[in-house]
C-alpha positions as a Markdown table, in Angstrom:
| # | Residue | x | y | z |
|---|---|---|---|---|
| 1 | Gln | 1.8 | 19.3 | -4.9 |
| 2 | Val | 1.8 | 15.7 | -3.5 |
| 3 | Glu | -0.1 | 13.3 | -5.4 |
| 4 | Leu | -0.8 | 9.6 | -5.2 |
| 5 | Val | -2.8 | 7.9 | -7.6 |
| 6 | Glu | -3.5 | 4.0 | -7.3 |
| 7 | Tyr | -5.2 | 1.7 | -10.0 |
| 8 | Gly | -5.4 | -1.9 | -10.7 |
| 9 | Gly | -8.2 | -2.9 | -8.6 |
| 10 | Gly | -11.1 | -5.0 | -9.7 |
| 11 | Ser | -13.2 | -7.9 | -8.8 |
| 12 | Val | -11.6 | -11.5 | -8.9 |
| 13 | Gln | -12.4 | -15.1 | -7.3 |
| 14 | Ala | -11.1 | -16.2 | -4.3 |
| 15 | Gly | -7.8 | -17.5 | -5.1 |
| 16 | Gly | -7.1 | -15.1 | -7.7 |
| 17 | Ser | -4.5 | -12.4 | -8.2 |
| 18 | Leu | -4.3 | -8.7 | -8.9 |
| 19 | Arg | -1.5 | -6.1 | -9.1 |
| 20 | Leu | -2.2 | -2.7 | -7.9 |
| 21 | Ser | 0.4 | 0.2 | -8.7 |
| 22 | Cys | 0.6 | 3.6 | -7.1 |
| 23 | Thr | 2.6 | 6.5 | -8.8 |
| 24 | Ala | 3.7 | 9.3 | -6.8 |
| 25 | Ser | 4.4 | 12.8 | -7.9 |
| 26 | Gly | 5.2 | 16.3 | -6.2 |
| 27 | Tyr | 8.0 | 14.8 | -3.9 |
| 28 | Ala | 11.4 | 12.7 | -3.8 |
| 29 | Tyr | 9.8 | 9.1 | -3.8 |
| 30 | Ser | 13.2 | 8.2 | -3.0 |
| 31 | Asn | 13.2 | 9.3 | 0.1 |
| 32 | Ser | 9.8 | 8.2 | 1.7 |
| 33 | Phe | 7.8 | 5.3 | 3.3 |
| 34 | Met | 5.4 | 3.9 | 1.1 |
| 35 | Gly | 2.5 | 2.0 | 2.5 |
| 36 | Trp | -0.8 | 0.2 | 1.3 |
| 37 | Phe | -3.5 | 0.0 | 3.4 |
| 38 | Arg | -7.0 | -1.2 | 2.8 |
| 39 | Gln | -10.5 | -0.4 | 4.8 |
| 40 | Ala | -13.7 | -2.7 | 4.6 |
| 41 | Pro | -17.0 | -1.0 | 5.3 |
| 42 | Gly | -17.4 | -0.6 | 8.7 |
| 43 | Lys | -13.7 | -1.3 | 9.7 |
| 44 | Glu | -10.8 | 0.5 | 10.5 |
| 45 | Arg | -8.2 | 1.7 | 8.0 |
| 46 | Glu | -5.4 | -1.4 | 8.3 |
| 47 | Gly | -2.0 | -1.6 | 7.2 |
| 48 | Val | -1.0 | -4.0 | 4.7 |
| 49 | Ala | 2.3 | -3.6 | 3.5 |
| 50 | Ala | 4.9 | -0.9 | 3.4 |
| 51 | Ile | 8.2 | -0.2 | 1.7 |
| 52 | Tyr | 11.0 | 2.4 | 2.7 |
| 53 | Ser | 12.0 | 3.7 | -0.8 |
| 54 | Thr | 15.7 | 4.0 | -0.1 |
| 55 | Ile | 16.7 | 0.8 | 0.8 |
| 56 | Gly | 13.8 | -1.6 | -0.3 |
| 57 | Ala | 13.0 | -2.7 | 3.0 |
| 58 | Thr | 9.8 | -4.2 | 3.1 |
| 59 | Tyr | 7.0 | -4.6 | 5.8 |
| 60 | Tyr | 3.9 | -6.7 | 5.7 |
| 61 | Asp | 0.9 | -7.2 | 8.0 |
| 62 | Asp | 0.5 | -11.2 | 9.1 |
| 63 | Ser | -2.5 | -11.5 | 7.5 |
| 64 | Val | -1.1 | -11.0 | 4.0 |
| 65 | Arg | 2.5 | -12.1 | 4.4 |
| 66 | Gly | 3.3 | -14.7 | 2.1 |
| 67 | Arg | 0.4 | -13.9 | -0.3 |
| 68 | Phe | 1.1 | -10.5 | -1.2 |
| 69 | Thr | 4.3 | -8.5 | -2.3 |
| 70 | Ile | 5.2 | -4.9 | -2.1 |
| 71 | Ser | 8.0 | -3.5 | -4.6 |
| 72 | Gln | 9.1 | -0.5 | -6.3 |
| 73 | Asp | 10.4 | 1.1 | -9.1 |
| 74 | Asn | 12.1 | 4.2 | -8.1 |
| 75 | Ala | 12.8 | 5.5 | -11.9 |
| 76 | Lys | 9.2 | 5.6 | -12.3 |
| 77 | Asn | 8.2 | 6.8 | -8.7 |
| 78 | Thr | 6.0 | 3.9 | -8.5 |
| 79 | Val | 5.0 | 1.4 | -5.8 |
| 80 | Tyr | 3.4 | -1.9 | -6.5 |
| 81 | Leu | 1.4 | -4.6 | -4.6 |
| 82 | Gln | 1.2 | -8.0 | -6.0 |
| 83 | Met | -1.8 | -9.8 | -4.5 |
| 84 | Asn | -1.8 | -13.7 | -4.8 |
| 85 | Ser | -4.2 | -16.3 | -3.5 |
| 86 | Leu | -6.8 | -13.6 | -2.6 |
| 87 | Lys | -9.6 | -14.0 | 0.0 |
| 88 | Pro | -12.8 | -12.7 | 0.6 |
| 89 | Glu | -11.5 | -10.7 | 3.6 |
| 90 | Asp | -9.1 | -9.1 | 1.4 |
| 91 | Ser | -11.9 | -7.2 | -0.4 |
| 92 | Gly | -12.0 | -3.4 | 0.5 |
| 93 | Met | -10.9 | 0.0 | -0.8 |
| 94 | Tyr | -6.9 | -0.1 | -0.9 |
| 95 | Tyr | -5.2 | 3.0 | -0.2 |
| 96 | Cys | -1.5 | 4.2 | -1.5 |
| 97 | Ala | 0.2 | 6.5 | 1.2 |
| 98 | Ala | 3.4 | 8.3 | 1.9 |
| 99 | Asp | 5.3 | 9.3 | 4.6 |
| 100 | Leu | 8.0 | 12.0 | 3.9 |
| 101 | Pro | 11.0 | 12.8 | 6.0 |
| 102 | Pro | 11.2 | 13.5 | 9.0 |
| 103 | Tyr | 9.8 | 10.0 | 9.2 |
| 104 | Gly | 7.0 | 9.7 | 11.8 |
| 105 | Leu | 8.5 | 7.7 | 14.9 |
| 106 | Ser | 6.1 | 4.7 | 14.7 |
| 107 | Trp | 5.8 | 1.1 | 13.1 |
| 108 | Ala | 6.1 | 1.1 | 9.3 |
| 109 | Leu | 2.4 | 0.1 | 9.2 |
| 110 | Asp | 0.8 | 2.7 | 11.5 |
| 111 | Arg | -1.5 | 4.9 | 9.5 |
| 112 | Ala | -0.9 | 7.7 | 11.6 |
| 113 | Arg | 2.3 | 8.1 | 10.4 |
| 114 | Tyr | 1.3 | 8.9 | 7.1 |
| 115 | Asn | 0.3 | 12.2 | 5.8 |
| 116 | Tyr | -0.3 | 11.9 | 2.2 |
| 117 | Trp | -3.2 | 9.4 | 0.6 |
| 118 | Gly | -4.4 | 8.6 | -2.8 |
| 119 | Gln | -7.9 | 8.4 | -3.5 |
| 120 | Gly | -8.1 | 4.5 | -3.4 |
| 121 | Thr | -8.7 | 1.7 | -5.4 |
| 122 | Gln | -11.6 | -1.1 | -4.9 |
| 123 | Val | -10.9 | -4.6 | -4.2 |
| 124 | Thr | -13.4 | -7.3 | -4.3 |
| 125 | Val | -13.0 | -11.0 | -3.7 |
| 126 | Ser | -15.9 | -13.3 | -4.3 |
| 127 | Ser | -16.1 | -16.6 | -2.7 |
């Protein structure tokens, strides 16, 4: 049984920071792509950042590059998203997702490749 649980969301002022966590269970975390996605009301779910757990390779959407950092602790089966310099447009429901082998033949932030999803954690950034 695969389960992803996100936490760490909240409400902050623009320019503030939040750190999201996603703990995975039910599969080999060390052999997966882990992604962070967000969805604002009325908008499509979009890729934010991803990490290839085996080697720690990271991928970022241009909108967050330089502000967000994805990292992991393989021993804890946990992926983190450190979000700095938050902007109102960063607001949304943030979801953790996993892509297990055989990996989807797509780019790292393509939501279609991920087949397991957490329930989401809300991030609200006020101007």
